[in-house]
mmCIF file of C-alpha atoms in Angstrom:
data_model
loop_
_atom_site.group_PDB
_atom_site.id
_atom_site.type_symbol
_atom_site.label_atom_id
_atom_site.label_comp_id
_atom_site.label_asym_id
_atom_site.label_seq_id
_atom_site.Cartn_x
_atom_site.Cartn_y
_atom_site.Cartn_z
ATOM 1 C CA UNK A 293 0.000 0.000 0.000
ATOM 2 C CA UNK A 294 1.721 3.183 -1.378
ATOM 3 C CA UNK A 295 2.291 5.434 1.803
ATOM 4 C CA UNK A 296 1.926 8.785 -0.268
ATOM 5 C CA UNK A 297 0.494 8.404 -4.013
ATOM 6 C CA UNK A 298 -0.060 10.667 -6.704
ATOM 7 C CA UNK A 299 -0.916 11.299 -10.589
ATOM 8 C CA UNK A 300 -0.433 11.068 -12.991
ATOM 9 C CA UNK A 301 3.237 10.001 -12.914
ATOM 10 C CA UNK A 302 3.453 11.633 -16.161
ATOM 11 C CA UNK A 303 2.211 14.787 -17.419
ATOM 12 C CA UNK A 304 2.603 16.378 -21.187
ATOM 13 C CA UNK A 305 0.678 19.451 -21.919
ATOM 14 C CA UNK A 306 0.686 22.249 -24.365
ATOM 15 C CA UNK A 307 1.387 25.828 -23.283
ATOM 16 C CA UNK A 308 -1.625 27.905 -21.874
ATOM 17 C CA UNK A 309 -3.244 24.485 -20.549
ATOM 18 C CA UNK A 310 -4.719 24.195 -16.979
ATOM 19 C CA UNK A 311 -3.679 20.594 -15.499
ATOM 20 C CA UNK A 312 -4.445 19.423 -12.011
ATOM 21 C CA UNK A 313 -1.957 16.882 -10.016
ATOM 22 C CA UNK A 314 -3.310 14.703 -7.464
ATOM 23 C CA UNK A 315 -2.047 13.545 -4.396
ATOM 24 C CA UNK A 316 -3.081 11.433 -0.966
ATOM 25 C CA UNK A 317 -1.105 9.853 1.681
ATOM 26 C CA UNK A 318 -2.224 7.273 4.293
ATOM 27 C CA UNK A 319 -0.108 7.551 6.684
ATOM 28 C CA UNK A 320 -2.587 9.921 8.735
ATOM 29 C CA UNK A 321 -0.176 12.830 8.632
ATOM 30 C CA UNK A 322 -1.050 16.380 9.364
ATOM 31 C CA UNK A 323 0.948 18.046 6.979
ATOM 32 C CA UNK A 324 1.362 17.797 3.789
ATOM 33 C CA UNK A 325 3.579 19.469 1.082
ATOM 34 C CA UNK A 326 4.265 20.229 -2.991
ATOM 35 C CA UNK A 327 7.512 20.646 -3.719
ATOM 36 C CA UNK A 328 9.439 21.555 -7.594
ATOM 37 C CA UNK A 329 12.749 19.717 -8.924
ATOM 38 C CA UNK A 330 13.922 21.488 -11.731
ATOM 39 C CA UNK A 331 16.207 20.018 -14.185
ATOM 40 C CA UNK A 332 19.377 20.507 -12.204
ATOM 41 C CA UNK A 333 17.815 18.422 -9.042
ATOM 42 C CA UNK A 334 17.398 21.042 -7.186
ATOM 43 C CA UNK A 335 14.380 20.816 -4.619
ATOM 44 C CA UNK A 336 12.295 24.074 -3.340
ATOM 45 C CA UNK A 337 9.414 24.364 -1.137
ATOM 46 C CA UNK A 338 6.134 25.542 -3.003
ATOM 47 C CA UNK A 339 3.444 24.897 -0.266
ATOM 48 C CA UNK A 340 2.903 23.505 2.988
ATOM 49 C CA UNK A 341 -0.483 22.484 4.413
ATOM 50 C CA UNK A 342 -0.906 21.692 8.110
ATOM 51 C CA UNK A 343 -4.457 20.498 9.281
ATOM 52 C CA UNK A 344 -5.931 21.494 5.811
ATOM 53 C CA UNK A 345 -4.655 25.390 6.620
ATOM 54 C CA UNK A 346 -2.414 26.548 4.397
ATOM 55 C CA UNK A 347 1.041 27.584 6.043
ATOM 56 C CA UNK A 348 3.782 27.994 3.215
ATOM 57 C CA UNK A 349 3.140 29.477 0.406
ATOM 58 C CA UNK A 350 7.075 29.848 -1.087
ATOM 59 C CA UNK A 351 6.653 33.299 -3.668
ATOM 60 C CA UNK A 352 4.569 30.721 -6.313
ATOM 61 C CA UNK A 353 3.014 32.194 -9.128
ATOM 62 C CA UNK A 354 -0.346 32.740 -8.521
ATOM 63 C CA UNK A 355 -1.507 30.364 -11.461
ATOM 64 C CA UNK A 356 -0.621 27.463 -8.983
ATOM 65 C CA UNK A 357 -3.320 27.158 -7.078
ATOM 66 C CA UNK A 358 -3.207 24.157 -3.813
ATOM 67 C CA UNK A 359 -6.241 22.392 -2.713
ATOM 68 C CA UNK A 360 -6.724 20.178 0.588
ATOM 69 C CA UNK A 361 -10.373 18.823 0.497
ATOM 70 C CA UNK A 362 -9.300 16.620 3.823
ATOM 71 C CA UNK A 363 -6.216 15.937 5.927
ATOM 72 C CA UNK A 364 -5.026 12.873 3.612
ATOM 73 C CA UNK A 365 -4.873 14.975 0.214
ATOM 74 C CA UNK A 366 -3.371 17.733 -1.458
ATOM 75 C CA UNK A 367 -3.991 18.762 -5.034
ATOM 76 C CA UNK A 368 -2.121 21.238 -7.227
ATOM 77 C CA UNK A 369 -3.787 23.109 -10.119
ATOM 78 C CA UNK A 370 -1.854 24.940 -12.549
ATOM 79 C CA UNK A 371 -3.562 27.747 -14.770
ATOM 80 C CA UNK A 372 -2.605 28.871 -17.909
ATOM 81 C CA UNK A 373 0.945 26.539 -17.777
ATOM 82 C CA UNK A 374 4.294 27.993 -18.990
ATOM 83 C CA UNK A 375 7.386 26.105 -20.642
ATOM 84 C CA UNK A 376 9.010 27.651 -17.581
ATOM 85 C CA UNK A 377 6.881 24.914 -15.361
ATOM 86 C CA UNK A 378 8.402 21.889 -16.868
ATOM 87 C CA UNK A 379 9.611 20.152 -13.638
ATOM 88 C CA UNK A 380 9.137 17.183 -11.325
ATOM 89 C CA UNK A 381 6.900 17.910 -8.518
ATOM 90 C CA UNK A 382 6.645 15.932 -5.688
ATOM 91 C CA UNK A 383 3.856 15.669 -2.909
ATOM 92 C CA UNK A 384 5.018 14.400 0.323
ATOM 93 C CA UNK A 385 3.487 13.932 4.342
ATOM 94 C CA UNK A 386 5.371 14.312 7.702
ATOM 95 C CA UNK A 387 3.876 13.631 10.874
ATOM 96 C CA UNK A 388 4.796 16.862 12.513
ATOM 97 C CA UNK A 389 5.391 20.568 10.477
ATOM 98 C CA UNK A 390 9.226 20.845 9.492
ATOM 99 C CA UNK A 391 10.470 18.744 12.771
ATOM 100 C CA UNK A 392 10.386 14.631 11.542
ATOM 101 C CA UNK A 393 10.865 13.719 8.144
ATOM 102 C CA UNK A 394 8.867 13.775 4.809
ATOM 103 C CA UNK A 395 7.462 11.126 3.357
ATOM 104 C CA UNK A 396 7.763 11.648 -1.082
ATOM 105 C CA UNK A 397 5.219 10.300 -3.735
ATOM 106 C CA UNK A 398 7.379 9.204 -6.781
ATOM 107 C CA UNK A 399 6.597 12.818 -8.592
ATOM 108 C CA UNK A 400 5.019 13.724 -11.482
ATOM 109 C CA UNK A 401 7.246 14.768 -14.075
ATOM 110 C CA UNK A 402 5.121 17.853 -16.067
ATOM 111 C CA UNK A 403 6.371 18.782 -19.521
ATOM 112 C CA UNK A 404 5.021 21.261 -20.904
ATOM 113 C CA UNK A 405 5.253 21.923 -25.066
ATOM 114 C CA UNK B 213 16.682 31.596 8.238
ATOM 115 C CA UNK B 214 18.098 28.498 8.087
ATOM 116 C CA UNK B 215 20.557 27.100 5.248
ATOM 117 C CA UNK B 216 22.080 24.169 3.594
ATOM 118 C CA UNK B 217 25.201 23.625 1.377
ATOM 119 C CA UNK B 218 26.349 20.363 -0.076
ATOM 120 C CA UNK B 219 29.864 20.435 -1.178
ATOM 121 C CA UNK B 220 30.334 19.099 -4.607
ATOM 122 C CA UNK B 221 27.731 18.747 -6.650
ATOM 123 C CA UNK B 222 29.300 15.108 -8.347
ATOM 124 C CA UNK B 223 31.406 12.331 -6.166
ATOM 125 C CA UNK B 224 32.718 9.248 -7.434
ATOM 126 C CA UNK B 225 33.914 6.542 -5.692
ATOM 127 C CA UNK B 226 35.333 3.174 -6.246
ATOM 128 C CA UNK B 227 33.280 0.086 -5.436
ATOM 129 C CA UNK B 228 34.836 -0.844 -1.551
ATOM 130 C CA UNK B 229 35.595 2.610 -1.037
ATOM 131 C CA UNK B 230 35.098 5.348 1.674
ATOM 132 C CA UNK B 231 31.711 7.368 0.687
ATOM 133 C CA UNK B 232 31.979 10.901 2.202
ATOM 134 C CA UNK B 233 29.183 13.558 1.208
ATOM 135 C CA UNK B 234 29.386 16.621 2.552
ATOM 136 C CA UNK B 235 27.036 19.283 4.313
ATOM 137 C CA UNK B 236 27.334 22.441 5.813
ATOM 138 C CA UNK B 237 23.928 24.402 7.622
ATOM 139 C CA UNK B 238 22.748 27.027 9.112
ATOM 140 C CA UNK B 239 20.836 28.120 11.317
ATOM 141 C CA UNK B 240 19.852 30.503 13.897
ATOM 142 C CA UNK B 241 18.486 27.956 16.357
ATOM 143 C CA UNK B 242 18.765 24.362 17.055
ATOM 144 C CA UNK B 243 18.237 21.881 13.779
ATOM 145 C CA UNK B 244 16.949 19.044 12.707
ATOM 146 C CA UNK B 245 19.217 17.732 9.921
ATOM 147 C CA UNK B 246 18.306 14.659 7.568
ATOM 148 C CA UNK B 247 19.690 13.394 4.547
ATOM 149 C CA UNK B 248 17.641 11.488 1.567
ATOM 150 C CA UNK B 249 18.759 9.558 -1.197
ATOM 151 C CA UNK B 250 17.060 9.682 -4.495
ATOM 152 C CA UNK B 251 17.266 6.980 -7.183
ATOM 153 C CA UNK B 252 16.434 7.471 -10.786
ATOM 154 C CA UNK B 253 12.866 8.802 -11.657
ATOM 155 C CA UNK B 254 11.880 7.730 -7.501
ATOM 156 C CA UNK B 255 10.844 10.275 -5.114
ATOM 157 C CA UNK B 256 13.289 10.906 -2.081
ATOM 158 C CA UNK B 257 13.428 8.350 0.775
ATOM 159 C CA UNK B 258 15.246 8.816 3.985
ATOM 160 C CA UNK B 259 18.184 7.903 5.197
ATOM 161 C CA UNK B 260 18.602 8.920 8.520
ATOM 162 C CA UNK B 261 17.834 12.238 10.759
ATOM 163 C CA UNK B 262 19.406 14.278 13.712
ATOM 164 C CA UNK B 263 17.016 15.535 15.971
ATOM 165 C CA UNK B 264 19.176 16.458 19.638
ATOM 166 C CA UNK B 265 19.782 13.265 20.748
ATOM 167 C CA UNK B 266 22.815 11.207 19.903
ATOM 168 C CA UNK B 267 25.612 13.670 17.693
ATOM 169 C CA UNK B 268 26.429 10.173 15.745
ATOM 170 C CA UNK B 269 23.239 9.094 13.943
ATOM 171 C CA UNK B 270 23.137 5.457 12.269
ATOM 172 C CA UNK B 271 20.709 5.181 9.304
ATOM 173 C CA UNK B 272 19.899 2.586 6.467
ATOM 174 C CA UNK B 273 22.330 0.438 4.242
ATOM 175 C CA UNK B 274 25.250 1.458 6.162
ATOM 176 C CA UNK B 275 25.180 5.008 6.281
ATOM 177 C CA UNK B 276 25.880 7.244 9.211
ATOM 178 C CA UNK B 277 26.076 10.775 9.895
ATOM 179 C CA UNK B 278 27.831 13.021 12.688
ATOM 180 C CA UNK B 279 26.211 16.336 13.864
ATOM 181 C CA UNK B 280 29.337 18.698 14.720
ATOM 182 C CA UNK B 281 28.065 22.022 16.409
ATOM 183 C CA UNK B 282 31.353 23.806 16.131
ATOM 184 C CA UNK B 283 31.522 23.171 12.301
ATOM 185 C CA UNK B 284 28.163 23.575 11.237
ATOM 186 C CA UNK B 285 28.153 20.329 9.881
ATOM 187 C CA UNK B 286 26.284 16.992 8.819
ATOM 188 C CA UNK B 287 28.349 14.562 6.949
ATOM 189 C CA UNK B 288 27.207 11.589 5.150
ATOM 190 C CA UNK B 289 29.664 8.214 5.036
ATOM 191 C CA UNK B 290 29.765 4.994 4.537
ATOM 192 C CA UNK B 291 32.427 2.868 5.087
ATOM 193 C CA UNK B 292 32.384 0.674 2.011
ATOM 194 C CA UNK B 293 30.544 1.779 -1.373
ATOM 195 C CA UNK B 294 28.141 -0.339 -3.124
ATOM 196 C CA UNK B 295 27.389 0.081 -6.536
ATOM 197 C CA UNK B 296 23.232 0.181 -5.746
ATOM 198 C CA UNK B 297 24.715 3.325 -3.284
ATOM 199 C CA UNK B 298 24.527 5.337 -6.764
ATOM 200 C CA UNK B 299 21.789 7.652 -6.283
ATOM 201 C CA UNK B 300 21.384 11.655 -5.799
ATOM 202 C CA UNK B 301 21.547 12.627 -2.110
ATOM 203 C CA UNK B 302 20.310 15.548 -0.356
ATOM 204 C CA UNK B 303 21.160 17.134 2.769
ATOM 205 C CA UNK B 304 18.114 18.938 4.648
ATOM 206 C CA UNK B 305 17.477 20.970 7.540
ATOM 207 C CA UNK B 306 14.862 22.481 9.670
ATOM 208 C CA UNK B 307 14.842 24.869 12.700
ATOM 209 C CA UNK B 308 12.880 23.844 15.801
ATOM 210 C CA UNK B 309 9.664 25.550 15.780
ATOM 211 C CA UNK B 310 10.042 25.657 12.241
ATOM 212 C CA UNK B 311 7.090 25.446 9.100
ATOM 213 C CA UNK B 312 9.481 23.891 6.529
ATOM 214 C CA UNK B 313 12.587 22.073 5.520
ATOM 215 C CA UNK B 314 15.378 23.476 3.699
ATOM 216 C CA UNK B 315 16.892 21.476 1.022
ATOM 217 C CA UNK B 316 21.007 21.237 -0.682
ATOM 218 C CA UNK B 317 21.104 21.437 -4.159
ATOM 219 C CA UNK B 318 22.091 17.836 -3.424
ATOM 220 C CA UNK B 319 25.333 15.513 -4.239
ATOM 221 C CA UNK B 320 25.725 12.761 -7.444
ATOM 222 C CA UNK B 321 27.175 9.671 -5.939
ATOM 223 C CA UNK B 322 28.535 7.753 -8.994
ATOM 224 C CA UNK B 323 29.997 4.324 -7.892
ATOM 225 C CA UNK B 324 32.660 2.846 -10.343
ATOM 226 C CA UNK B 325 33.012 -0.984 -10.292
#
């Protein structure tokens, strides 16, 4: 039983598309994050979610839009998409906000054309 | 704020060798300090975590880590390299009382045989 899951795995889009990425964990974590790996590996924060509130919000473009209907799961929508988007993005879970350790989904690797 | 620096962005190592990754922090009050490995097209997975108790932390498939105060410091080794050790690590940290965790542009372990 994956412990955090999300989709697609793989994502190709044309520019100006809106896409939506899906994510849930069972783990029955409070918080739960989206984070961007660009093509050089490197690994920023774009939202944190504790208890459904949202508590990071990392200087994202508006046209990203997080959604947390419960406590397991945390969506990202993306308006209008840019070439400049093309990453992996990765949900992930920790028990407790920034002090124990994140549990990743496997990413969902957007390209957009 | 806190910080995170991973010194050398590729390391390669012979199969049987010493493995030595290293971090640098910072941060303006007591850390937590993890490291993950990544494998190809997988979402990060933990290897081990600091979190105040014991300065020498022990984590999965050999790996260890030692929290030094006075250098700011969180290096990853391994005694004896594997060739499944091949993987992209990170080195994280977050500040106690913290929201979020601050990722290294992460380290290239390439394992020759």
């Amino acid at each position: 039983d994956t412990a955090v899951s999300q989709t697609p795995k793989y994502l190709v889009t044309q520019m100006g598309n809106d896409k939506s990425i899906k994510c849930e964990q069972n783990l029955g974590h409070d918080t739960m994050y989206w984070y961007k790996q660009d093509s050089k590996k490197f690994l920023k924060i774009m939202f944190s979610y504790n208890n459904k509130e949202l508590i990071i919000n990392e200087t994202v473009p508006n046209r990203f839009s997080p959604k947390s209907p419960d406590k397991a799961h945390l969506n990202l929508h993306i308006n209008s998409l840019e070439l400049g988007d093309s990453a992996v993005y990765f949900c992930a879970s920790s028990f407790k906000i920034g002090e124990t350790e994140a549990f990743f989904g496997q990413g969902t690797r957007l390209t957009v054309v | 704020a806190q910080s995170v620096t991973q010194l050398g962005s590729h390391v390669s190592v012979s199969e049987g060798a010493l493995v030595l990754l290293r971090c640098n922090y910072s941060s303006s009050v007591p850390p937590y300090l993890f490291w993950y490995v990544q494998y190809p097209n997988q979402g990060l997975q933990l290897l081990l975590k600091y979190t105040s108790a014991a300065t020498l932390v022990k984590g999965i498939n050999g790996f260890e880590a030692e929290f030094k105060k006075s250098e700011t410091s969180f290096h990853l080794t391994k005694p004896s390299a594997h060739m499944s050790d091949a993987a992209e690590y990170f080195c994280a940290v977050s500040e106690t009382g913290g929201f979020k965790t601050i990722f290294g542009a992460g380290t290239r372990l390439f394992v020759k045989a």
